[in-house]
mmCIF file of C-alpha atoms in Angstrom:
data_model
loop_
_atom_site.group_PDB
_atom_site.id
_atom_site.type_symbol
_atom_site.label_atom_id
_atom_site.label_comp_id
_atom_site.label_asym_id
_atom_site.label_seq_id
_atom_site.Cartn_x
_atom_site.Cartn_y
_atom_site.Cartn_z
ATOM 1 C CA MET W 1473 91.196 100.769 109.821
ATOM 2 C CA SER W 1474 88.166 99.771 107.834
ATOM 3 C CA SER W 1475 85.721 97.182 109.184
ATOM 4 C CA LEU W 1476 84.143 94.817 106.686
ATOM 5 C CA THR W 1477 82.264 91.541 106.377
ATOM 6 C CA ILE W 1478 83.974 88.289 105.456
ATOM 7 C CA THR W 1479 81.694 85.386 104.550
ATOM 8 C CA VAL W 1480 83.568 82.082 104.801
ATOM 9 C CA ASN W 1481 81.815 78.895 103.643
ATOM 10 C CA GLY W 1482 78.500 80.584 104.478
ATOM 11 C CA VAL W 1483 79.561 81.900 107.921
ATOM 12 C CA GLU W 1484 79.541 85.707 108.180
ATOM 13 C CA VAL W 1485 82.188 87.334 110.406
ATOM 14 C CA ARG W 1486 83.716 90.795 110.869
ATOM 15 C CA GLY W 1487 87.135 91.567 109.449
ATOM 16 C CA ASN W 1488 89.381 94.470 108.473
ATOM 17 C CA SER W 1489 91.171 95.820 105.439
ATOM 18 C CA HIS W 1490 94.714 95.890 106.789
ATOM 19 C CA GLU W 1491 95.656 92.290 107.686
ATOM 20 C CA PRO W 1492 96.027 89.111 105.642
ATOM 21 C CA LEU W 1493 92.925 86.926 105.564
ATOM 22 C CA LEU W 1494 94.733 83.964 107.127
ATOM 23 C CA THR W 1495 95.618 86.029 110.208
ATOM 24 C CA GLN W 1496 92.056 87.313 110.529
ATOM 25 C CA LEU W 1497 90.479 83.880 110.072
ATOM 26 C CA GLU W 1498 92.729 82.375 112.742
ATOM 27 C CA ARG W 1499 91.958 85.198 115.180
ATOM 28 C CA ILE W 1500 88.215 84.592 114.892
ATOM 29 C CA GLY W 1501 88.530 80.851 115.378
ATOM 30 C CA LEU W 1502 88.620 79.425 111.851
ATOM 31 C CA ARG W 1503 91.516 77.147 110.962
ATOM 32 C CA PRO W 1504 92.205 77.017 107.216
ATOM 33 C CA GLU W 1505 95.008 74.757 106.041
ATOM 34 C CA TYR W 1506 98.362 76.446 105.492
ATOM 35 C CA GLN W 1507 102.044 75.538 105.502
ATOM 36 C CA CYS W 1508 104.265 78.446 104.550
ATOM 37 C CA ARG W 1509 102.417 81.770 105.201
ATOM 38 C CA SER W 1510 104.326 83.308 102.294
ATOM 39 C CA GLY W 1511 102.556 82.218 99.115
ATOM 40 C CA LEU W 1512 104.890 79.357 98.212
ATOM 41 C CA CYS W 1513 102.842 76.237 98.958
ATOM 42 C CA GLY W 1514 99.276 77.179 97.980
ATOM 43 C CA ALA W 1515 97.727 75.217 100.861
ATOM 44 C CA CYS W 1516 95.622 78.211 101.993
ATOM 45 C CA ARG W 1517 94.015 78.612 98.537
ATOM 46 C CA CYS W 1518 90.285 79.377 98.423
ATOM 47 C CA LYS W 1519 87.723 80.644 95.916
ATOM 48 C CA LEU W 1520 86.863 84.364 95.908
ATOM 49 C CA SER W 1521 83.146 84.423 95.037
ATOM 50 C CA ALA W 1522 82.456 88.125 95.641
ATOM 51 C CA GLY W 1523 84.349 91.262 96.609
ATOM 52 C CA ALA W 1524 87.940 92.363 96.080
ATOM 53 C CA VAL W 1525 91.288 91.705 97.732
ATOM 54 C CA SER W 1526 94.799 93.031 97.410
ATOM 55 C CA GLN W 1527 97.156 90.069 96.966
ATOM 56 C CA THR W 1528 100.935 90.204 97.245
ATOM 57 C CA ASP W 1529 102.986 88.302 94.692
ATOM 58 C CA SER W 1530 103.202 84.562 95.300
ATOM 59 C CA MET W 1531 104.914 81.519 93.797
ATOM 60 C CA ALA W 1532 101.992 79.111 94.213
ATOM 61 C CA PHE W 1533 99.729 78.369 91.280
ATOM 62 C CA ILE W 1534 96.211 79.756 91.655
ATOM 63 C CA ALA W 1535 93.355 79.419 89.210
ATOM 64 C CA PRO W 1536 91.145 82.317 88.115
ATOM 65 C CA ASN W 1537 89.027 83.595 91.041
ATOM 66 C CA GLU W 1538 91.259 81.837 93.571
ATOM 67 C CA ILE W 1539 93.265 83.650 96.231
ATOM 68 C CA LEU W 1540 95.815 82.708 98.864
ATOM 69 C CA THR W 1541 94.613 83.715 102.327
ATOM 70 C CA CYS W 1542 98.178 84.220 103.564
ATOM 71 C CA CYS W 1543 98.864 86.848 100.867
ATOM 72 C CA SER W 1544 95.428 88.477 100.470
ATOM 73 C CA THR W 1545 93.991 91.453 102.310
ATOM 74 C CA PRO W 1546 90.309 92.338 101.810
ATOM 75 C CA LYS W 1547 89.545 95.642 100.093
ATOM 76 C CA SER W 1548 85.767 95.292 100.511
ATOM 77 C CA ASP W 1549 83.203 92.880 101.909
ATOM 78 C CA ILE W 1550 84.142 89.467 100.506
ATOM 79 C CA VAL W 1551 82.735 85.977 100.100
ATOM 80 C CA ILE W 1552 85.265 83.142 100.095
ATOM 81 C CA ASN W 1553 84.814 79.372 99.943
ATOM 82 C CA PHE W 1554 87.198 76.566 100.797
ATOM 83 C CA ASP W 1555 86.834 73.129 99.190
ATOM 84 C CA TYR W 1556 86.776 71.578 102.653
ATOM 85 C CA GLU W 1557 85.085 72.172 105.996
ATOM 86 C CA LEU W 1558 87.128 74.429 108.262
ATOM 87 C CA VAL W 1559 87.892 73.458 111.839
ATOM 88 C CA GLN W 1560 86.206 76.077 114.045
ATOM 89 C CA ASP W 1561 86.484 77.504 117.540
ATOM 90 C CA THR W 1562 82.744 78.269 117.905
ATOM 91 C CA GLN W 1563 83.189 80.556 120.922
ATOM 92 C CA ARG W 1564 85.591 82.832 119.037
ATOM 93 C CA ILE W 1565 83.311 82.996 116.000
ATOM 94 C CA GLU W 1566 80.317 84.005 118.163
ATOM 95 C CA GLN W 1567 82.369 86.745 119.843
ATOM 96 C CA ASN W 1568 83.432 88.064 116.452
ATOM 97 C CA HIS W 1569 79.854 88.588 115.271
ATOM 98 C CA SER W 1570 79.672 91.578 117.651
ATOM 99 C CA GLY W 1571 82.833 93.233 116.303
ATOM 100 C CA ASN W 1572 86.448 92.659 115.422
ATOM 101 C CA ARG W 1573 89.104 93.051 118.103
ATOM 102 C CA SER W 1574 92.103 93.330 115.822
ATOM 103 C CA GLY W 1575 95.602 94.564 116.408
ATOM 104 C CA ASN W 1576 97.415 97.025 114.206
ATOM 105 C CA ARG W 1577 99.641 95.471 111.551
ATOM 106 C CA SER W 1578 100.674 96.612 108.104
ATOM 107 C CA GLY W 1579 103.070 95.720 105.316
ATOM 108 C CA ASN W 1580 104.639 97.511 102.377
ATOM 109 C CA GLN W 1581 104.790 94.743 99.770
ATOM 110 C CA ALA W 1582 103.814 95.105 96.132
ATOM 111 C CA SER W 1583 100.258 93.938 95.586
ATOM 112 C CA ASN W 1584 97.878 92.884 92.870
ATOM 113 C CA GLU W 1585 94.152 93.481 92.946
ATOM 114 C CA LYS W 1586 91.831 90.483 92.619
ATOM 115 C CA THR W 1587 88.097 90.756 92.233
ATOM 116 C CA ALA W 1588 85.391 88.160 91.865
#
């Protein structure tokens, strides 16, 4: 497991390179919008400003430099921005600054690389 930095709307948190961004963001106390968790609706779309992700195939339309957090796994330190303010669990975010307490989860789906 590789530890990395995820900067979300200017907030820097610790993440990993083996789980989807949506899962990681929820674990640390951020609540991005989502509906399907499978790349169909596009509700979890955000802008990838820096870094690289591996993104599984999806049906939702995404513009250049956009990613779906439900289908994207960081490959490096990343900077992402949502067009709205995320609901936050401040206590979880503060705990995450000292290190990520993640479980072990992996998938074997085809993926595409996206870089900012």
